[in-house]
Coordinates of C-alpha atoms and ligand atoms in Angstrom, one line a residue:
M208 CA 49.1 123.1 113.0
K209 CA 48.9 124.0 109.3
K210 CA 51.9 126.3 109.8
T211 CA 54.0 123.6 111.4
L212 CA 53.1 121.2 108.5
T213 CA 54.1 123.8 105.9
L214 CA 57.3 124.4 107.7
L215 CA 58.0 120.6 107.9
L216 CA 57.2 120.2 104.3
S217 CA 59.5 123.0 103.2
L218 CA 62.2 121.6 105.4
L219 CA 61.8 118.2 103.8
V220 CA 61.8 119.7 100.3
S221 CA 65.0 121.7 101.0
Y222 CA 66.6 118.7 102.6
S223 CA 65.9 116.5 99.6
Y224 CA 66.9 119.3 97.3
A225 CA 70.3 119.4 99.1
Q226 CA 70.6 115.7 98.9
N227 CA 69.9 115.8 95.2
A228 CA 72.4 118.6 94.7
D229 CA 75.0 116.5 96.6
S230 CA 74.3 113.4 94.6
V231 CA 74.8 115.5 91.4
A232 CA 78.0 116.9 92.7
I233 CA 79.3 113.5 93.6
R234 CA 78.4 112.1 90.2
K235 CA 80.4 114.9 88.7
I236 CA 83.4 114.1 90.9
Y237 CA 83.4 110.5 89.8
N238 CA 83.0 111.5 86.1
E239 CA 86.0 113.8 86.4
A240 CA 88.2 111.2 88.1
L241 CA 87.3 108.5 85.6
S242 CA 87.4 110.6 82.5
N243 CA 90.2 113.2 83.1
G244 CA 92.0 111.7 86.0
K245 CA 95.6 112.5 86.6
S246 CA 96.4 110.1 89.5
Y247 CA 97.5 107.2 87.3
E248 CA 100.0 109.2 85.3
W249 CA 101.3 110.8 88.4
L250 CA 101.7 107.4 90.0
R251 CA 103.7 106.3 86.9
H252 CA 106.1 109.2 87.4
L253 CA 106.5 108.7 91.1
T254 CA 107.2 105.0 90.8
K255 CA 109.0 104.8 87.5
Q256 CA 110.9 108.1 87.3
I257 CA 111.6 108.4 91.1
G258 CA 111.1 104.9 92.5
P259 CA 112.1 103.8 96.0
R260 CA 112.1 106.7 98.5
L261 CA 113.0 105.6 102.0
S262 CA 113.4 108.6 104.4
G263 CA 116.7 110.3 104.0
S264 CA 117.3 108.9 100.5
A265 CA 117.9 110.8 97.3
G266 CA 114.6 109.3 96.1
A267 CA 112.7 110.8 99.0
Q268 CA 114.1 114.2 98.2
K269 CA 113.2 113.8 94.5
A270 CA 109.6 112.9 95.6
V271 CA 109.4 116.0 97.8
D272 CA 110.6 118.3 94.9
W273 CA 108.4 116.6 92.3
T274 CA 105.1 116.6 94.3
K275 CA 105.7 120.2 95.3
L276 CA 106.1 121.1 91.6
V277 CA 103.0 119.1 90.5
M278 CA 100.9 120.9 93.0
E279 CA 102.3 124.3 92.0
Q280 CA 101.6 123.5 88.4
Q281 CA 98.0 122.7 89.4
G282 CA 97.6 126.2 90.6
F283 CA 96.6 125.4 94.2
D284 CA 96.3 128.5 96.4
R285 CA 99.4 127.6 98.4
V286 CA 102.0 124.9 98.3
F287 CA 104.6 124.7 101.0
L288 CA 107.0 122.4 102.8
Q289 CA 107.3 121.6 106.5
D290 CA 110.8 120.7 107.7
V291 CA 111.2 117.5 109.6
M292 CA 114.3 115.5 110.7
V293 CA 114.0 111.9 109.7
P294 CA 115.9 108.6 110.5
H295 CA 118.3 107.6 107.8
W296 CA 118.8 103.9 107.6
V297 CA 120.5 102.3 104.6
R298 CA 120.5 98.7 103.5
G299 CA 124.0 98.6 101.9
A300 CA 125.0 95.6 99.8
K301 CA 122.4 92.8 99.2
E302 CA 122.0 90.3 102.0
E303 CA 123.1 86.7 101.8
A304 CA 121.6 83.7 103.6
F305 CA 121.7 79.9 103.4
I306 CA 120.6 76.8 105.3
H307 CA 123.6 74.7 106.0
I308 CA 123.2 70.9 106.3
G309 CA 126.4 68.9 106.2
K310 CA 128.0 69.8 102.9
Q311 CA 124.7 71.2 101.5
K312 CA 124.0 74.9 101.3
M313 CA 120.5 76.0 100.3
T314 CA 120.3 79.7 99.5
V315 CA 117.1 81.5 100.8
P316 CA 115.9 85.1 100.2
I317 CA 116.2 87.4 103.1
A318 CA 116.2 91.2 103.6
A319 CA 117.3 93.1 106.6
L320 CA 114.5 94.7 108.5
G321 CA 114.5 98.5 108.6
G322 CA 116.4 99.8 111.6
S323 CA 118.4 96.6 112.1
V324 CA 122.1 96.5 112.7
A325 CA 124.4 94.7 110.3
T326 CA 125.9 91.3 111.0
P327 CA 129.7 91.2 111.5
P328 CA 131.4 91.5 108.0
R329 CA 131.8 87.7 107.9
G330 CA 128.2 87.1 108.7
I331 CA 126.6 85.0 111.4
E332 CA 126.2 81.2 111.4
A333 CA 124.4 79.5 114.2
Q334 CA 121.9 76.8 115.1
V335 CA 118.3 77.8 114.8
I336 CA 115.4 77.6 117.3
E337 CA 112.0 77.9 115.7
V338 CA 109.1 79.5 117.6
K339 CA 105.6 80.8 116.8
S340 CA 105.3 83.3 119.6
F341 CA 107.0 85.2 122.4
P342 CA 105.5 83.1 125.2
E343 CA 106.8 80.0 123.4
L344 CA 110.2 81.6 123.2
R345 CA 110.3 82.6 126.8
A346 CA 109.2 79.1 127.9
L347 CA 112.4 77.7 126.2
G348 CA 114.5 79.9 128.5
P349 CA 118.1 81.2 127.9
E350 CA 119.7 77.8 128.0
K351 CA 117.9 76.7 124.8
V352 CA 118.2 80.1 123.1
K353 CA 121.7 81.4 123.9
G354 CA 124.0 81.6 121.0
K355 CA 121.3 80.7 118.5
I356 CA 119.3 82.4 115.8
V357 CA 115.6 82.6 116.7
F358 CA 113.3 81.9 113.8
Y359 CA 109.8 83.4 114.2
N360 CA 107.5 81.5 112.0
R361 CA 103.9 82.3 112.9
P362 CA 102.0 83.0 109.6
M363 CA 99.4 85.7 109.2
D364 CA 96.0 84.0 110.0
P365 CA 94.6 83.1 106.5
T366 CA 91.1 82.8 107.9
K367 CA 90.8 86.5 108.7
I368 CA 88.7 88.2 106.0
N369 CA 90.3 91.6 106.6
T370 CA 93.9 91.0 105.9
F371 CA 95.0 94.0 108.0
E372 CA 93.7 92.1 111.0
A373 CA 95.8 89.1 110.1
Y374 CA 98.8 91.4 109.7
G375 CA 98.1 93.0 113.1
G376 CA 98.1 89.5 114.6
A377 CA 101.6 88.6 113.3
V378 CA 103.6 91.8 113.1
D379 CA 104.8 91.8 116.7
Q380 CA 107.4 89.2 115.5
R381 CA 108.8 91.7 113.1
A382 CA 108.7 94.7 115.3
N383 CA 110.0 93.2 118.6
G384 CA 111.3 89.8 117.6
A385 CA 115.0 90.8 117.8
T386 CA 114.7 92.4 121.3
E387 CA 112.8 89.4 122.7
A388 CA 115.4 87.0 121.3
A389 CA 118.3 89.1 122.5
K390 CA 116.9 89.1 126.0
L391 CA 117.5 85.3 126.0
G392 CA 121.0 85.6 124.5
A393 CA 120.2 84.9 120.8
V394 CA 122.7 86.2 118.2
G395 CA 120.1 86.9 115.5
A396 CA 116.4 86.8 114.6
I397 CA 114.9 85.7 111.3
V398 CA 111.2 86.5 110.8
R399 CA 108.7 84.9 108.4
S400 CA 107.4 87.6 105.9
M401 CA 104.1 89.2 106.7
T402 CA 102.0 87.9 103.8
N403 CA 99.5 85.2 103.0
V404 CA 101.1 84.3 99.6
H405 CA 103.8 81.7 99.2
D406 CA 106.5 83.6 97.3
D407 CA 110.2 84.2 97.2
N408 CA 110.0 87.9 98.2
P409 CA 111.2 89.0 101.6
H410 CA 108.6 91.5 102.9
V411 CA 110.5 94.0 104.8
G412 CA 109.3 96.6 107.4
G413 CA 110.2 98.5 110.5
M414 CA 111.6 97.0 113.7
R415 CA 112.7 98.6 116.9
Y416 CA 115.2 97.7 119.6
G417 CA 114.3 97.8 123.3
T418 CA 116.6 99.7 125.7
G419 CA 119.2 97.8 127.7
V420 CA 119.2 94.8 125.4
A421 CA 121.9 93.7 122.9
L422 CA 121.3 94.9 119.4
I423 CA 121.2 91.7 117.3
P424 CA 120.7 91.7 113.5
T425 CA 117.3 90.8 112.2
A426 CA 115.9 90.0 108.7
A427 CA 112.7 89.0 107.0
I428 CA 112.8 85.6 105.1
S429 CA 110.4 84.9 102.2
T430 CA 107.5 82.6 103.1
N431 CA 108.9 79.9 100.8
G432 CA 112.2 80.3 102.5
A433 CA 110.5 80.1 105.9
D434 CA 108.7 76.9 104.9
L435 CA 111.9 75.3 103.7
L436 CA 113.7 76.3 106.9
S437 CA 110.9 74.9 109.0
K438 CA 110.8 71.6 107.1
S439 CA 114.6 71.3 107.1
L440 CA 114.7 71.9 110.9
K441 CA 112.2 69.0 111.4
E442 CA 114.5 66.7 109.5
N443 CA 117.8 68.1 110.9
P444 CA 117.3 70.0 114.1
S445 CA 121.0 70.7 114.4
L446 CA 121.3 72.4 111.0
T447 CA 122.9 75.9 110.9
F448 CA 121.7 79.1 109.3
Y449 CA 124.1 81.7 107.8
F450 CA 123.2 85.3 107.1
K451 CA 125.1 88.4 106.3
Q452 CA 123.7 91.9 106.1
N453 CA 125.3 95.3 105.7
C454 CA 122.8 97.9 106.8
E455 CA 123.6 101.0 108.8
T456 CA 121.8 103.8 110.6
L457 CA 123.3 107.2 109.6
P458 CA 122.7 110.5 111.4
D459 CA 119.1 111.9 111.0
A460 CA 118.5 113.7 107.8
K461 CA 116.5 116.8 106.9
S462 CA 113.3 116.1 105.0
Y463 CA 109.9 117.5 104.4
N464 CA 106.1 117.1 104.4
V465 CA 104.7 118.5 101.2
V466 CA 101.4 120.4 101.6
G467 CA 99.1 121.8 98.9
E468 CA 96.1 123.9 99.8
I469 CA 92.8 125.3 98.5
K470 CA 91.7 128.2 100.8
G471 CA 88.2 128.0 102.2
S472 CA 85.8 130.7 101.0
E473 CA 83.6 130.9 104.1
K474 CA 85.5 129.2 107.0
P475 CA 89.1 129.3 105.9
D476 CA 90.2 128.6 109.5
E477 CA 88.6 125.2 109.5
I478 CA 91.0 122.7 107.8
I479 CA 90.3 119.3 106.2
V480 CA 93.3 117.2 105.4
V481 CA 93.5 114.5 102.8
G482 CA 96.8 112.6 102.6
G483 CA 99.1 109.7 102.2
H484 CA 102.8 109.1 102.9
L485 CA 105.5 110.0 100.4
D486 CA 108.2 107.7 101.7
S487 CA 108.4 104.0 100.7
W488 CA 110.6 101.0 101.6
D489 CA 113.9 101.0 99.8
L490 CA 113.2 97.7 97.9
A491 CA 109.9 98.9 96.5
E492 CA 108.6 101.4 94.0
G493 CA 106.0 102.1 96.6
A494 CA 103.0 102.0 94.3
H495 CA 100.3 100.7 96.6
D496 CA 102.3 101.7 99.7
D497 CA 101.8 104.6 99.5
G498 CA 102.3 106.2 96.1
A499 CA 98.6 105.5 95.5
G500 CA 97.5 107.5 98.6
C501 CA 99.7 110.5 97.6
V502 CA 98.5 110.8 94.0
Q503 CA 94.9 110.3 95.1
S504 CA 95.2 113.1 97.6
M505 CA 96.6 115.5 95.1
E506 CA 93.9 114.4 92.7
V507 CA 91.2 115.3 95.3
L508 CA 92.3 119.0 95.1
R509 CA 92.7 118.8 91.3
I510 CA 89.1 117.5 90.9
M511 CA 87.7 120.2 93.1
K512 CA 89.5 122.9 91.1
A513 CA 88.6 121.3 87.7
L514 CA 84.9 121.2 88.7
G515 CA 84.9 124.8 90.0
I516 CA 84.0 123.6 93.5
K517 CA 84.9 126.4 95.9
P518 CA 85.2 124.7 99.3
K519 CA 83.9 126.6 102.3
R520 CA 86.7 125.2 104.4
T521 CA 90.4 125.0 103.7
I522 CA 91.3 121.7 102.0
R523 CA 94.9 120.4 102.2
A524 CA 96.6 117.6 100.4
V525 CA 99.5 116.4 102.6
M526 CA 102.3 114.1 101.5
F527 CA 103.6 112.9 104.9
M528 CA 107.3 111.9 105.2
N529 CA 108.6 109.0 107.1
E530 CA 105.5 106.9 107.9
E531 CA 107.5 103.7 107.3
N532 CA 110.3 104.0 109.9
G533 CA 109.5 106.7 112.3
L534 CA 106.3 108.6 111.7
R535 CA 108.2 111.8 112.1
G536 CA 106.2 113.6 109.4
G537 CA 102.8 112.8 110.9
V538 CA 104.0 113.9 114.4
Q539 CA 105.5 117.1 113.0
Y540 CA 102.4 118.0 111.1
A541 CA 100.2 117.6 114.3
D542 CA 102.8 119.5 116.4
L543 CA 102.8 122.4 113.9
A544 CA 99.0 122.4 113.7
K545 CA 98.9 122.8 117.5
K546 CA 101.6 125.4 117.6
N547 CA 99.9 127.5 114.9
N548 CA 96.5 127.1 116.6
E549 CA 95.1 125.5 113.4
K550 CA 91.7 123.9 113.7
H551 CA 91.6 120.6 111.8
I552 CA 88.1 119.3 111.7
A553 CA 88.8 116.2 109.8
A554 CA 91.7 114.2 108.2
V555 CA 91.3 111.5 105.6
E556 CA 94.2 109.1 104.8
S557 CA 94.7 106.6 102.0
D558 CA 97.4 104.1 103.0
N559 CA 95.8 100.8 102.4
G560 CA 96.6 100.5 98.7
G561 CA 95.1 101.6 95.4
F562 CA 92.4 98.8 95.3
T563 CA 88.7 98.8 94.8
P564 CA 87.0 101.2 97.2
R565 CA 84.9 99.7 100.0
G566 CA 84.4 102.5 102.5
F567 CA 85.8 104.5 105.3
G568 CA 86.7 103.8 108.9
I569 CA 85.9 106.6 111.2
V570 CA 87.6 107.6 114.5
G571 CA 85.6 110.3 116.3
K572 CA 82.8 110.9 118.8
P573 CA 79.6 108.8 118.3
E574 CA 77.6 111.8 117.1
Q575 CA 80.4 112.7 114.6
R576 CA 80.5 109.1 113.3
E577 CA 76.7 109.1 112.9
K578 CA 76.7 112.3 110.9
I579 CA 79.2 110.7 108.5
M580 CA 77.4 107.4 108.4
A581 CA 74.2 109.3 107.4
W582 CA 75.9 110.1 104.1
K583 CA 75.9 106.4 103.1
P584 CA 73.0 106.7 100.7
L585 CA 75.0 109.2 98.7
L586 CA 78.1 107.0 98.6
S587 CA 76.8 103.5 98.4
P588 CA 76.1 103.7 94.6
Y589 CA 79.9 103.9 94.2
G590 CA 80.6 100.7 96.2
L591 CA 81.3 102.6 99.5
A592 CA 79.2 100.5 101.8
E593 CA 81.5 100.0 104.7
I594 CA 81.3 103.3 106.5
G595 CA 81.5 103.0 110.2
P596 CA 83.9 102.9 113.2
G597 CA 87.4 101.8 112.4
G598 CA 91.0 102.9 111.8
G599 CA 92.1 106.3 110.6
G600 CA 95.7 106.2 109.5
A601 CA 99.2 106.3 110.9
D602 CA 100.1 109.7 109.6
I603 CA 96.9 111.5 110.6
G604 CA 96.8 109.6 114.0
P605 CA 98.6 112.4 116.0
L606 CA 95.9 114.9 115.0
A607 CA 93.4 113.0 117.1
Q608 CA 94.8 114.5 120.2
T609 CA 93.3 117.8 119.3
G610 CA 89.9 116.4 118.4
T611 CA 90.3 116.0 114.7
V612 CA 88.0 113.3 113.3
L613 CA 90.0 110.7 111.4
L614 CA 88.8 108.8 108.4
G615 CA 90.8 105.9 106.9
F616 CA 90.0 105.1 103.3
K617 CA 89.2 101.4 103.0
P618 CA 89.9 99.7 99.7
D619 CA 89.5 96.0 99.3
S620 CA 92.2 94.4 101.4
Q621 CA 92.6 90.9 99.8
R622 CA 95.7 91.6 97.7
Y623 CA 97.5 94.3 99.7
F624 CA 99.9 92.0 101.5
D625 CA 100.8 90.2 98.2
Y626 CA 102.8 93.4 97.5
H627 CA 103.4 95.1 100.8
H628 CA 107.0 96.2 101.4
T629 CA 108.5 94.1 98.5
T630 CA 110.1 94.6 95.1
V631 CA 106.7 93.7 93.5
D632 CA 105.0 96.7 94.9
R633 CA 105.4 98.4 91.6
F634 CA 103.3 100.5 89.2
E635 CA 102.2 97.5 87.2
A636 CA 100.5 96.2 90.3
V637 CA 98.0 99.1 90.4
S638 CA 94.8 99.2 88.3
Q639 CA 94.2 102.6 86.8
R640 CA 90.4 102.2 87.3
E641 CA 90.7 101.1 90.9
L642 CA 93.1 103.9 91.7
E643 CA 90.8 106.5 90.1
L644 CA 87.7 105.2 91.9
G645 CA 89.7 105.6 95.1
A646 CA 90.6 109.2 94.3
A647 CA 87.0 109.9 93.5
S648 CA 85.8 108.3 96.7
M649 CA 88.2 110.5 98.7
A650 CA 87.1 113.6 96.9
A651 CA 83.4 112.7 97.5
I652 CA 83.9 112.3 101.3
V653 CA 86.0 115.6 101.4
Y654 CA 83.2 117.3 99.5
L655 CA 80.6 116.2 102.1
L656 CA 82.9 117.0 105.0
D657 CA 83.4 120.5 103.6
A658 CA 79.7 121.0 102.8
Y659 CA 78.4 120.0 106.3
G660 CA 81.3 120.2 108.7
L661 CA 81.5 118.1 111.8
Ligands
ZN936 ZN1 102.0 102.7 104.1

């Protein structure tokens, strides 16, 4: 009995000692990120010196070269590229659009959706049919839709507290709106921007065409433009809408994922990934989406090195290519991992903006989730309270097939869609402190994943 008690006590002591050592290590991680952090200056370079970097563009290539160089300069054990062929869509000359009522023409801001075809060179002008959903559109039938422009105007639900949920509830209009409209003979599709703010910025994003359906041009209209069009339609149902866009899909281009690595000292064959996506929409500097995630990921490795943390497992920072309009980089990374028989125990992605950290969403088996959730007391002092089941991330998603546990970094979501996929997603929209807290949060979870495995 006495022996068992002594054993229990010594176990407890060693456990609390480990906990204490972990909390000291995590404190040091935050101190390093907040005192000597590099993520903000890196973000400045990525957004201001390189700027927009849609897949296949010169900007994307510059971003590949520069992040590779930065990680080499940091002296990580290995920095390498993974080849990947990516879609190459270009916007061409700026779009034009106006609402036409009698002699009056009211210009509205639009931007072609990524992947869309162009209009004919003279543009398209047609009557407009406004709908809020696909069922509503189908109920109208081809007789009411044929030859018209379908205007999708269902806003993101402002009552959802998590704005990603609101986005998920509206984005079908952007992704599949053109195809659903074309099935009924429409000549174009205009989609209300995915945001809760009322502004003049078209929020772009990816779309895809279904097979066997005519490819009709589709564009995002700013929320103010959408409100004006809706109001005008109520007063003048027979008004016409004109738009012209000049985009084009070129042959696939060669690009790369960029990977930096610190080799594990005890279990080098177990890999932990921390990453973001390097590409951005062509209109944006891509500061929150997803320059923030990239510089935070590089910062995780820098912090470990600066603090002399020698991870047991191999830690990789991955800059994925082509999340925005194809996900080819994420798919290629997982394919190569499988082909090379690599064991990825966990992958952490930051692709929800550089805002104040709130927690991590976990995709994994219940016992794996519970193990991670048990670290909450170590992380909650830093505002990381929301640690539980939830989304991982688009780029790391394909790794789930081979049993990798996915963790999605969750910053506060309230302002993300104010900037998402627009010209205002620029460096100035990111707070240095929030960005650095995010980098530290990711470093802390990677530290724990490495220390205890899964
Ligand atoms: Zn993103």
